[in-house]
Amino acid sequence: MVKVDTFIEKAIAQIKEEVGDEKVVIALSGGVDSSVCAALAKQAIGENLICIYVNTGLMRKEETKRITELFGSGKSDGSGGLLVIDASDEFLDALEGEADPEAKRKIVGERFIRIFEREAKKTQATCLLQGTIYPDCIESEGGIKSHHNVGGMPSAIAFSKIIEPLRELYKDEVREIAAALSLPDEIVNRMPFPGPGLSVRVVGPVTREAIEVVREANAIVEEVLIPKYQPWQCLAALIGRGTGVKGDNRIFGWVVAVRAVYSRDGMTADPVQISYEDLAEIEKRITSTIPQVSRVCYDLSPKPPATIEYE
Ligand code: XMP
């Protein structure tokens, strides 16, 4: 990448030129990519930027609260703040029972775009700003998976322009830019979280119950591992069912896989060497607080051959 300052200057100038006097909507997830995009666009076009956060019902625990606190709730048109849209029923209804990973991504991608089109119409925005980064494009184009903001996009889009200022950058480069833009540390170092959210952390059919279970398990994994190991990414996924005994009952409960990796850019990854005590703590907290879980496993696979997410 060219020097950070040069990149920032150029990106701001380019956004100004591409957008002119039009209004732009951005999907702000609170992750580093979309936050950097929003910060660049704010400097480029000010009040013509409309930031939208969609609660898909597939977000991490407390995410919506955290984002609202970080970015502030906006005016009703989203200018100068954040427009928060609760679309969880819309997403969860559309995904109910869907087991195919690609179909999940397409459903989520499609819903996102439709919501943005709807909001854009209300606010008369014609451009969509996205925090797509280079690895998203390679993996979508290479047929590995369609990232919801790339290959998962529906073909008929009602925006005159899609602007992707980070399209040529890797994650670590985006973090450098975030730091140079003085974004809060919490955002600069925010772990990646996939656009299709927890739907791709339930292997097999999505149900509201499974999403709730994986959300709770994921929160425990993050709470135990982030302060001690600062992994590049860590997560919990539901990978199947296994028999267990809880109290006096046998259950055919969920099997939770715990994954934690170090990586530079997500293209390759190595498992974190977690101490046995910390693994035992995760297992105990998950199985004792989530009644539907019967087992917890730790995933030792590097990438390749295993991807970071399970789907
Ligand atoms: P994989 O699982 O491909 O993940 O090794 C590499 C990085 O990409 C994230 N990821 C996604 N991000 N939409 C996204 O926005 C997706 O569909 C998606 N799938 C994976 C993953 O969390 C990891 O950081």
Coordinates of C-alpha atoms and ligand atoms in Angstrom, one line a residue:
M1 CA 0.0 0.0 0.0
V2 CA 1.1 3.6 -0.5
K3 CA 1.7 5.7 2.5
V4 CA -1.3 5.9 4.9
D5 CA -1.6 9.7 4.7
T6 CA -1.5 9.6 0.9
F7 CA -4.1 6.9 0.8
I8 CA -6.4 8.9 3.1
E9 CA -6.0 12.1 1.0
K10 CA -6.6 10.2 -2.3
A11 CA -9.6 8.3 -1.0
I12 CA -11.3 11.4 0.3
A13 CA -10.7 13.2 -3.0
Q14 CA -12.0 10.2 -4.9
I15 CA -15.2 9.9 -2.9
K16 CA -15.8 13.6 -3.4
E17 CA -15.4 13.3 -7.1
E18 CA -17.5 10.1 -7.5
V19 CA -20.3 11.4 -5.3
G20 CA -20.6 15.1 -6.2
D21 CA -23.7 16.5 -4.5
E22 CA -25.5 13.2 -4.2
K23 CA -26.5 11.5 -0.9
V24 CA -24.8 8.3 0.1
V25 CA -25.8 5.5 2.5
I26 CA -23.4 3.3 4.3
A27 CA -24.0 0.1 6.2
L28 CA -22.2 0.8 9.4
S29 CA -21.6 -2.5 11.3
G30 CA -19.2 -1.1 13.8
G31 CA -16.4 -3.2 12.3
V32 CA -13.1 -1.6 11.3
D33 CA -13.8 -1.7 7.5
S34 CA -17.2 0.1 7.6
S35 CA -16.1 2.5 10.3
V36 CA -13.0 3.6 8.2
C37 CA -15.3 4.0 5.1
A38 CA -17.7 6.1 7.1
A39 CA -14.9 8.3 8.6
L40 CA -13.4 8.9 5.1
A41 CA -16.8 9.7 3.6
K42 CA -17.7 12.0 6.5
Q43 CA -14.6 14.1 5.7
A44 CA -15.4 14.0 2.0
I45 CA -19.1 14.7 1.9
G46 CA -20.2 15.6 5.5
E47 CA -24.0 15.7 6.0
N48 CA -24.6 14.0 2.7
L49 CA -23.5 10.7 4.3
I50 CA -26.2 8.7 5.9
C51 CA -25.0 5.9 8.3
I52 CA -27.3 3.0 8.8
Y53 CA -26.9 0.2 11.2
V54 CA -29.1 -2.8 10.6
N55 CA -29.8 -5.1 13.5
T56 CA -30.2 -8.4 11.6
G57 CA -30.8 -10.5 14.6
L58 CA -27.6 -12.2 13.7
M59 CA -25.3 -9.9 15.6
R60 CA -23.2 -10.6 18.6
K61 CA -24.5 -10.2 22.1
E62 CA -24.9 -6.5 23.1
E63 CA -23.7 -5.4 19.6
T64 CA -26.6 -3.1 18.9
K65 CA -26.3 -1.4 22.2
R66 CA -22.5 -1.0 21.8
I67 CA -22.8 0.4 18.3
T68 CA -25.5 2.9 19.3
E69 CA -23.3 4.1 22.2
L70 CA -20.2 4.4 20.0
F71 CA -21.8 6.2 17.1
G72 CA -24.7 7.9 18.8
S73 CA -28.3 7.6 17.6
G74 CA -28.9 9.9 14.6
K75 CA -31.5 12.2 13.4
S76 CA -34.4 10.4 11.7
D77 CA -32.7 10.8 8.3
G78 CA -29.5 9.4 9.6
S79 CA -27.5 12.5 8.9
G80 CA -25.0 13.4 11.6
G81 CA -25.5 10.2 13.5
L82 CA -26.6 6.7 13.1
L83 CA -29.9 5.4 11.9
V84 CA -30.6 2.2 13.7
I85 CA -33.0 -0.2 11.9
D86 CA -34.3 -3.3 13.7
A87 CA -34.8 -5.8 10.9
S88 CA -34.2 -8.9 13.0
D89 CA -37.6 -10.5 12.3
E90 CA -37.2 -9.9 8.6
F91 CA -33.8 -11.7 8.5
L92 CA -34.7 -14.5 10.9
D93 CA -37.9 -15.3 9.1
A94 CA -36.2 -15.4 5.7
L95 CA -33.4 -17.7 7.1
E96 CA -35.6 -20.0 9.1
G97 CA -34.7 -23.6 8.2
E98 CA -32.1 -22.6 5.6
A99 CA -29.2 -25.0 5.8
D100 CA -27.1 -24.2 2.7
P101 CA -24.2 -21.8 3.5
E102 CA -24.3 -20.0 0.1
A103 CA -28.1 -19.6 0.3
K104 CA -27.7 -18.1 3.7
R105 CA -25.2 -15.5 2.3
K106 CA -27.5 -14.7 -0.6
I107 CA -30.5 -14.3 1.7
V108 CA -28.6 -12.0 4.0
G109 CA -27.0 -10.0 1.1
E110 CA -30.4 -9.6 -0.6
R111 CA -32.1 -8.4 2.6
F112 CA -29.4 -5.9 3.3
I113 CA -29.6 -4.4 -0.2
R114 CA -33.4 -4.2 -0.1
I115 CA -33.3 -2.5 3.3
F116 CA -30.8 0.0 2.0
E117 CA -32.8 0.7 -1.1
R118 CA -35.8 1.3 1.1
E119 CA -33.9 3.7 3.3
A120 CA -32.2 5.3 0.4
K121 CA -35.6 6.1 -1.2
K122 CA -36.7 7.8 2.0
T123 CA -33.6 9.9 2.2
Q124 CA -33.1 10.3 -1.5
A125 CA -29.6 8.7 -1.5
T126 CA -28.4 7.4 -4.8
C127 CA -25.0 5.9 -3.8
L128 CA -24.1 3.0 -1.6
L129 CA -20.7 3.0 0.2
Q130 CA -19.3 -0.4 1.2
G131 CA -16.3 -1.5 3.3
T132 CA -15.4 -4.3 0.9
I133 CA -11.7 -5.2 1.3
Y134 CA -9.4 -7.2 -1.0
P135 CA -9.8 -10.7 0.5
D136 CA -13.6 -10.4 0.2
C137 CA -13.2 -10.0 -3.5
I138 CA -10.6 -12.8 -4.0
E139 CA -12.7 -15.3 -2.1
S140 CA -15.9 -14.3 -3.9
E141 CA -14.2 -14.3 -7.3
G142 CA -12.3 -17.5 -6.6
G143 CA -15.6 -19.3 -5.9
I144 CA -14.6 -20.1 -2.3
K145 CA -17.6 -18.3 -1.0
S146 CA -19.7 -15.3 -1.8
H147 CA -19.1 -12.6 0.7
H148 CA -22.5 -11.0 1.3
N149 CA -21.3 -7.7 0.2
V150 CA -19.7 -9.1 -3.0
G151 CA -21.0 -12.3 -4.6
G152 CA -24.1 -12.3 -2.4
M153 CA -25.4 -9.1 -4.0
P154 CA -28.6 -9.3 -5.9
S155 CA -28.2 -8.4 -9.5
A156 CA -30.8 -5.6 -9.7
I157 CA -29.6 -2.8 -7.5
A158 CA -31.4 0.5 -7.3
F159 CA -28.2 2.5 -6.6
S160 CA -26.6 4.5 -9.4
K161 CA -23.2 4.0 -7.8
I162 CA -21.5 1.6 -5.4
I163 CA -18.4 3.0 -3.9
E164 CA -15.8 0.8 -2.3
P165 CA -12.7 2.8 -1.2
L166 CA -11.0 -0.1 0.6
R167 CA -11.3 -2.6 -2.2
E168 CA -7.6 -3.0 -2.7
L169 CA -6.6 -3.2 1.0
Y170 CA -5.9 -6.0 3.4
K171 CA -7.3 -5.9 7.0
D172 CA -4.1 -4.9 8.6
E173 CA -3.8 -1.9 6.2
V174 CA -7.4 -0.9 7.1
R175 CA -6.4 -1.0 10.8
E176 CA -3.4 1.3 10.1
I177 CA -5.8 3.8 8.4
A178 CA -8.3 3.5 11.2
A179 CA -5.5 4.4 13.7
A180 CA -4.4 7.3 11.5
L181 CA -7.9 8.6 11.4
S182 CA -8.0 8.5 15.3
L183 CA -10.9 6.1 15.5
P184 CA -11.3 4.6 19.0
D185 CA -9.0 1.7 19.8
E186 CA -12.0 -0.5 20.2
I187 CA -12.7 -0.1 16.5
V188 CA -9.1 -0.1 15.3
N189 CA -8.6 -3.5 17.0
R190 CA -12.1 -4.9 16.5
M191 CA -12.2 -8.6 15.6
P192 CA -13.6 -9.4 12.2
F193 CA -17.2 -10.5 12.1
P194 CA -18.8 -11.9 9.0
G195 CA -21.6 -9.9 7.3
P196 CA -24.0 -12.9 7.4
G197 CA -23.3 -12.9 11.1
L198 CA -24.3 -15.8 13.3
S199 CA -26.2 -17.5 10.5
V200 CA -22.9 -18.9 9.2
R201 CA -22.0 -20.1 12.7
V202 CA -24.8 -22.6 12.9
V203 CA -23.8 -25.5 10.6
G204 CA -27.1 -26.7 9.1
P205 CA -30.6 -25.2 9.4
V206 CA -30.9 -21.7 11.0
T207 CA -33.5 -21.4 13.7
R208 CA -34.1 -18.7 16.2
E209 CA -33.2 -21.1 19.0
A210 CA -29.8 -22.0 17.4
I211 CA -29.0 -18.3 16.9
E212 CA -29.7 -17.6 20.5
V213 CA -27.5 -20.5 21.6
V214 CA -24.5 -19.6 19.4
R215 CA -24.8 -15.9 20.4
E216 CA -24.5 -16.8 24.1
A217 CA -21.6 -19.3 23.5
N218 CA -19.8 -16.8 21.3
A219 CA -20.0 -14.1 24.0
I220 CA -18.4 -16.5 26.5
V221 CA -15.6 -17.5 24.1
E222 CA -14.8 -13.8 23.4
E223 CA -14.9 -12.9 27.1
V224 CA -12.5 -15.6 28.1
L225 CA -10.1 -15.4 25.2
I226 CA -9.8 -11.8 24.0
P227 CA -8.2 -10.3 27.2
K228 CA -5.7 -13.2 27.6
Y229 CA -4.7 -14.1 24.0
Q230 CA -5.8 -11.2 21.8
P231 CA -6.6 -13.6 19.0
W232 CA -7.0 -12.2 15.5
Q233 CA -10.4 -13.8 15.6
C234 CA -12.2 -16.2 18.0
L235 CA -15.7 -17.6 17.8
A236 CA -18.1 -20.3 18.8
A237 CA -20.1 -22.3 16.2
L238 CA -22.8 -25.0 16.5
I239 CA -21.5 -28.0 14.5
G240 CA -24.0 -30.6 15.3
R241 CA -25.8 -32.5 18.0
G242 CA -24.5 -34.9 20.7
T243 CA -26.1 -36.8 23.6
G244 CA -25.6 -35.4 27.0
V245 CA -26.9 -35.6 30.6
K246 CA -28.2 -32.5 32.3
G247 CA -29.6 -32.9 35.7
D248 CA -31.8 -36.1 35.5
N249 CA -32.4 -35.8 31.8
R250 CA -30.7 -37.1 28.7
I251 CA -30.5 -34.4 26.1
F252 CA -29.6 -34.5 22.4
G253 CA -27.9 -31.2 22.8
W254 CA -25.8 -28.9 20.6
V255 CA -22.1 -29.5 20.1
V256 CA -20.2 -26.2 20.3
A257 CA -16.9 -25.8 18.5
V258 CA -14.5 -23.1 19.8
R259 CA -12.2 -21.6 17.3
A260 CA -9.4 -19.0 17.9
V261 CA -6.8 -18.1 15.4
Y262 CA -3.8 -15.8 14.8
S263 CA -3.6 -14.4 11.3
R264 CA -2.2 -11.4 9.3
D265 CA -5.0 -11.0 6.9
G266 CA -7.4 -13.9 7.2
M267 CA -6.0 -15.7 4.2
T268 CA -4.1 -18.1 6.3
A269 CA -4.4 -18.7 10.1
D270 CA -2.9 -20.7 12.9
P271 CA -4.8 -22.0 15.9
V272 CA -4.1 -20.2 19.2
Q273 CA -2.4 -22.4 21.8
I274 CA -5.0 -22.0 24.6
S275 CA -4.1 -23.4 28.1
Y276 CA -6.0 -26.4 29.2
E277 CA -7.4 -24.3 32.2
D278 CA -8.8 -21.7 29.9
L279 CA -10.4 -24.3 27.6
A280 CA -11.9 -26.0 30.7
E281 CA -13.3 -22.6 31.9
I282 CA -14.9 -22.1 28.5
E283 CA -16.4 -25.5 28.6
K284 CA -17.7 -25.1 32.1
R285 CA -19.3 -21.7 31.5
I286 CA -20.9 -22.8 28.2
T287 CA -22.4 -26.1 29.4
S288 CA -23.5 -24.7 32.8
T289 CA -25.2 -21.6 31.5
I290 CA -26.7 -22.7 28.2
P291 CA -29.1 -25.6 28.9
Q292 CA -29.2 -26.8 25.2
V293 CA -25.4 -27.4 24.9
S294 CA -24.1 -30.9 25.7
R295 CA -20.5 -30.7 24.5
V296 CA -17.7 -28.2 23.7
C297 CA -14.7 -29.0 21.4
Y298 CA -11.6 -27.0 20.5
D299 CA -10.7 -26.8 16.8
L300 CA -7.0 -27.3 16.2
S301 CA -7.0 -26.8 12.4
P302 CA -4.9 -24.1 10.7
K303 CA -6.1 -22.4 7.5
P304 CA -5.6 -24.1 5.1
P305 CA -7.0 -26.7 5.1
A306 CA -9.8 -25.4 7.3
T307 CA -11.3 -21.9 6.8
I308 CA -11.8 -19.7 9.8
E309 CA -15.6 -19.8 9.8
Y310 CA -17.4 -23.2 9.6
E311 CA -19.4 -22.2 6.5
Ligands
XMP1 P1 -12.8 -17.8 6.2 O1 -13.9 -18.5 6.9 O2 -13.1 -17.7 4.7 O3 -12.8 -16.3 6.7 O4 -11.5 -18.3 6.5 C1 -11.9 -15.3 6.5 C2 -12.3 -14.0 7.1 O5 -13.5 -13.6 6.5 C3 -14.6 -13.5 7.3 N1 -15.8 -14.0 6.6 C4 -16.7 -13.2 6.1 N2 -16.9 -11.9 6.1 N3 -18.9 -12.1 4.8 C5 -18.0 -11.3 5.5 O6 -18.2 -10.1 5.6 C6 -18.8 -13.5 4.7 O7 -19.6 -14.1 4.1 C7 -17.7 -14.1 5.4 N4 -17.2 -15.3 5.5 C8 -16.1 -15.3 6.2 C9 -14.3 -14.5 8.5 O8 -15.0 -14.1 9.7 C10 -12.8 -14.2 8.6 O9 -12.5 -13.1 9.3

